[in-house]
Amino acid sequence: MNKIPRRVITGIKDGKSVIIEDQQTENAVEHLPGLIISDIWNTQKIPAGLDFETRIPNTGFPQTPKNGTYFRYVVIPPDKDLGVEFKAGEPHPMMHKTPTLDYIIILSGELYLIMDEGETLLKPGDIVIQRGTNHAWSNRSDEPCIQLAVLIDAEH
């Protein structure tokens, strides 16, 4: 499995800022061949509490807490390696919608963002603001694409 970047968590001890944790991320799951998701952090309410972490199960499609957030690291393999059958003229089989406002940054590789109508190619440094719409990701290259995503519970 790909090495997920280390996770550094800060906090306060005896009134001073300190590093509480500095290690490789442990919450990484390969949901489909090459599709690796790590839910790095979450919050359970807004405003966020700074005093503790609630560990969450790692799921393919996020279960963002009501009034909460997810911070996800996602490796999306090339379509040909994913093991999902794509049929012309039909919706993408990975099409989905979450009730969240998502801030997504492409770190490496390239990826198509597919909507009900239209698509666009994303490259490193591109930012997507996903506002609770039906969408899918398609990696038509030969290399994995890595994205970071912050998902925020939202109302329609």
Tab-separated table of C-alpha atoms in Angstrom:
chain	number	residue	atom	x	y	z
A	1	MET	CA	0.000	0.000	0.000
A	2	ASN	CA	1.208	3.521	-0.708
A	3	LYS	CA	2.911	5.238	2.186
A	4	ILE	CA	0.532	7.866	3.542
A	5	PRO	CA	2.282	11.045	4.736
A	6	ARG	CA	3.027	11.444	8.376
A	7	ARG	CA	0.513	13.108	10.635
A	8	VAL	CA	1.667	15.713	13.103
A	9	ILE	CA	-0.772	16.779	15.817
A	10	THR	CA	-0.145	19.767	18.041
A	11	GLY	CA	-1.612	20.661	21.386
A	12	ILE	CA	-1.016	22.405	24.691
A	13	LYS	CA	0.856	20.932	27.670
A	14	ASP	CA	1.570	22.950	30.794
A	15	GLY	CA	0.485	26.097	28.964
A	16	LYS	CA	3.008	25.606	26.110
A	17	SER	CA	2.468	24.471	22.524
A	18	VAL	CA	3.812	20.953	21.906
A	19	ILE	CA	3.805	18.182	19.301
A	20	ILE	CA	1.499	15.476	20.651
A	21	GLU	CA	1.885	12.961	17.823
A	22	ASP	CA	4.360	12.615	14.949
A	23	GLN	CA	3.992	9.372	13.005
A	24	GLN	CA	2.789	7.756	9.794
A	25	THR	CA	-0.957	7.860	9.354
A	26	GLU	CA	-2.444	4.570	10.506
A	27	ASN	CA	-6.006	4.912	9.206
A	28	ALA	CA	-5.492	3.892	5.558
A	29	VAL	CA	-7.685	1.401	3.699
A	30	GLU	CA	-7.520	0.039	0.153
A	31	HIS	CA	-11.231	-0.011	-0.734
A	32	LEU	CA	-10.775	-1.177	-4.343
A	33	PRO	CA	-7.517	-2.192	-6.075
A	34	GLY	CA	-5.251	0.855	-5.728
A	35	LEU	CA	-7.988	3.120	-4.277
A	36	ILE	CA	-6.464	4.133	-0.950
A	37	ILE	CA	-8.294	6.409	1.445
A	38	SER	CA	-7.054	7.728	4.746
A	39	ASP	CA	-9.361	9.756	6.933
A	40	ILE	CA	-6.659	11.897	8.531
A	41	TRP	CA	-8.835	13.911	10.929
A	42	ASN	CA	-12.426	14.800	11.672
A	43	THR	CA	-14.418	17.140	13.811
A	44	GLN	CA	-17.724	16.270	15.401
A	45	LYS	CA	-19.155	19.779	15.756
A	46	ILE	CA	-18.846	23.413	14.758
A	47	PRO	CA	-17.086	25.223	16.243
A	48	ALA	CA	-14.512	22.430	16.394
A	49	GLY	CA	-13.178	21.217	19.710
A	50	LEU	CA	-9.399	21.453	20.035
A	51	ASP	CA	-8.964	19.177	23.020
A	52	PHE	CA	-9.464	15.657	21.635
A	53	GLU	CA	-9.793	13.440	18.580
A	54	THR	CA	-12.635	11.042	17.863
A	55	ARG	CA	-11.260	8.221	15.709
A	56	ILE	CA	-13.592	7.407	12.828
A	57	PRO	CA	-14.026	4.316	10.657
A	58	ASN	CA	-12.495	4.670	7.207
A	59	THR	CA	-15.225	4.302	4.552
A	60	GLY	CA	-15.167	4.492	0.750
A	61	PHE	CA	-17.908	7.097	0.719
A	62	PRO	CA	-17.562	9.485	3.657
A	63	GLN	CA	-20.020	9.604	6.528
A	64	THR	CA	-19.347	13.203	7.565
A	65	PRO	CA	-20.746	13.857	11.054
A	66	LYS	CA	-23.685	16.255	11.357
A	67	ASN	CA	-22.117	19.704	11.894
A	68	GLY	CA	-18.690	18.099	11.444
A	69	THR	CA	-15.827	17.750	8.972
A	70	TYR	CA	-13.538	15.135	7.408
A	71	PHE	CA	-9.974	15.594	6.201
A	72	ARG	CA	-9.164	12.874	3.640
A	73	TYR	CA	-6.070	11.760	1.732
A	74	VAL	CA	-7.102	9.827	-1.393
A	75	VAL	CA	-5.045	7.859	-3.931
A	76	ILE	CA	-7.082	7.194	-7.090
A	77	PRO	CA	-5.523	4.586	-9.376
A	78	PRO	CA	-5.790	4.571	-13.174
A	79	ASP	CA	-9.247	3.440	-14.329
A	80	LYS	CA	-7.713	0.378	-15.984
A	81	ASP	CA	-6.355	-0.791	-12.599
A	82	LEU	CA	-9.487	-0.049	-10.577
A	83	GLY	CA	-11.416	-3.167	-11.557
A	84	VAL	CA	-14.654	-1.261	-12.258
A	85	GLU	CA	-16.413	-1.727	-15.606
A	86	PHE	CA	-17.258	1.459	-17.501
A	87	LYS	CA	-20.025	1.351	-20.131
A	88	ALA	CA	-20.396	4.015	-22.821
A	89	GLY	CA	-23.646	5.977	-22.655
A	90	GLU	CA	-24.288	5.090	-18.997
A	91	PRO	CA	-23.519	7.099	-15.861
A	92	HIS	CA	-20.067	6.538	-14.407
A	93	PRO	CA	-20.346	3.576	-11.981
A	94	MET	CA	-18.630	5.573	-9.214
A	95	MET	CA	-21.033	8.540	-9.519
A	96	HIS	CA	-22.038	9.732	-6.057
A	97	LYS	CA	-23.204	12.721	-4.052
A	98	THR	CA	-22.436	13.683	-0.473
A	99	PRO	CA	-24.310	16.299	1.601
A	100	THR	CA	-21.105	18.274	2.098
A	101	LEU	CA	-19.125	21.267	0.909
A	102	ASP	CA	-15.782	19.826	-0.213
A	103	TYR	CA	-12.449	21.590	-0.737
A	104	ILE	CA	-10.291	19.319	-2.907
A	105	ILE	CA	-6.672	19.881	-3.973
A	106	ILE	CA	-4.903	17.719	-6.550
A	107	LEU	CA	-1.393	16.982	-5.270
A	108	SER	CA	-0.055	14.735	-8.030
A	109	GLY	CA	-1.176	12.949	-11.180
A	110	GLU	CA	-4.242	13.930	-13.131
A	111	LEU	CA	-7.918	13.201	-12.839
A	112	TYR	CA	-11.162	13.975	-14.635
A	113	LEU	CA	-13.998	15.417	-12.585
A	114	ILE	CA	-17.182	14.031	-14.171
A	115	MET	CA	-20.527	15.722	-13.583
A	116	ASP	CA	-24.036	14.786	-14.789
A	117	GLU	CA	-23.286	17.152	-17.686
A	118	GLY	CA	-19.671	17.759	-18.609
A	119	GLU	CA	-16.234	16.984	-17.253
A	120	THR	CA	-12.873	18.696	-16.794
A	121	LEU	CA	-9.268	17.530	-16.477
A	122	LEU	CA	-7.591	18.337	-13.146
A	123	LYS	CA	-3.813	18.562	-12.698
A	124	PRO	CA	-1.489	19.153	-9.715
A	125	GLY	CA	-2.334	22.363	-7.894
A	126	ASP	CA	-5.921	22.497	-9.176
A	127	ILE	CA	-8.615	23.142	-6.578
A	128	VAL	CA	-12.219	21.918	-6.718
A	129	ILE	CA	-15.036	23.374	-4.644
A	130	GLN	CA	-17.603	20.553	-4.667
A	131	ARG	CA	-20.993	21.809	-3.468
A	132	GLY	CA	-23.072	18.693	-2.799
A	133	THR	CA	-23.399	17.746	-6.473
A	134	ASN	CA	-23.471	14.373	-8.201
A	135	HIS	CA	-19.940	13.581	-9.423
A	136	ALA	CA	-17.328	10.924	-10.140
A	137	TRP	CA	-13.561	10.788	-10.580
A	138	SER	CA	-11.903	9.154	-13.609
A	139	ASN	CA	-8.148	8.614	-13.842
A	140	ARG	CA	-7.413	7.989	-17.526
A	141	SER	CA	-3.638	8.217	-17.104
A	142	ASP	CA	-1.112	5.514	-16.257
A	143	GLU	CA	-0.218	6.948	-12.819
A	144	PRO	CA	-2.163	7.265	-9.563
A	145	CYS	CA	-3.648	10.640	-8.678
A	146	ILE	CA	-3.355	11.937	-5.122
A	147	GLN	CA	-5.860	14.418	-3.738
A	148	LEU	CA	-6.528	16.017	-0.376
A	149	ALA	CA	-10.126	16.767	0.547
A	150	VAL	CA	-11.805	18.630	3.371
A	151	LEU	CA	-15.508	17.733	3.623
A	152	ILE	CA	-17.773	20.014	5.639
A	153	ASP	CA	-21.345	19.100	6.610
A	154	ALA	CA	-23.687	21.397	4.668
A	155	GLU	CA	-27.327	22.254	4.172
A	156	HIS	CA	-29.048	22.472	0.784
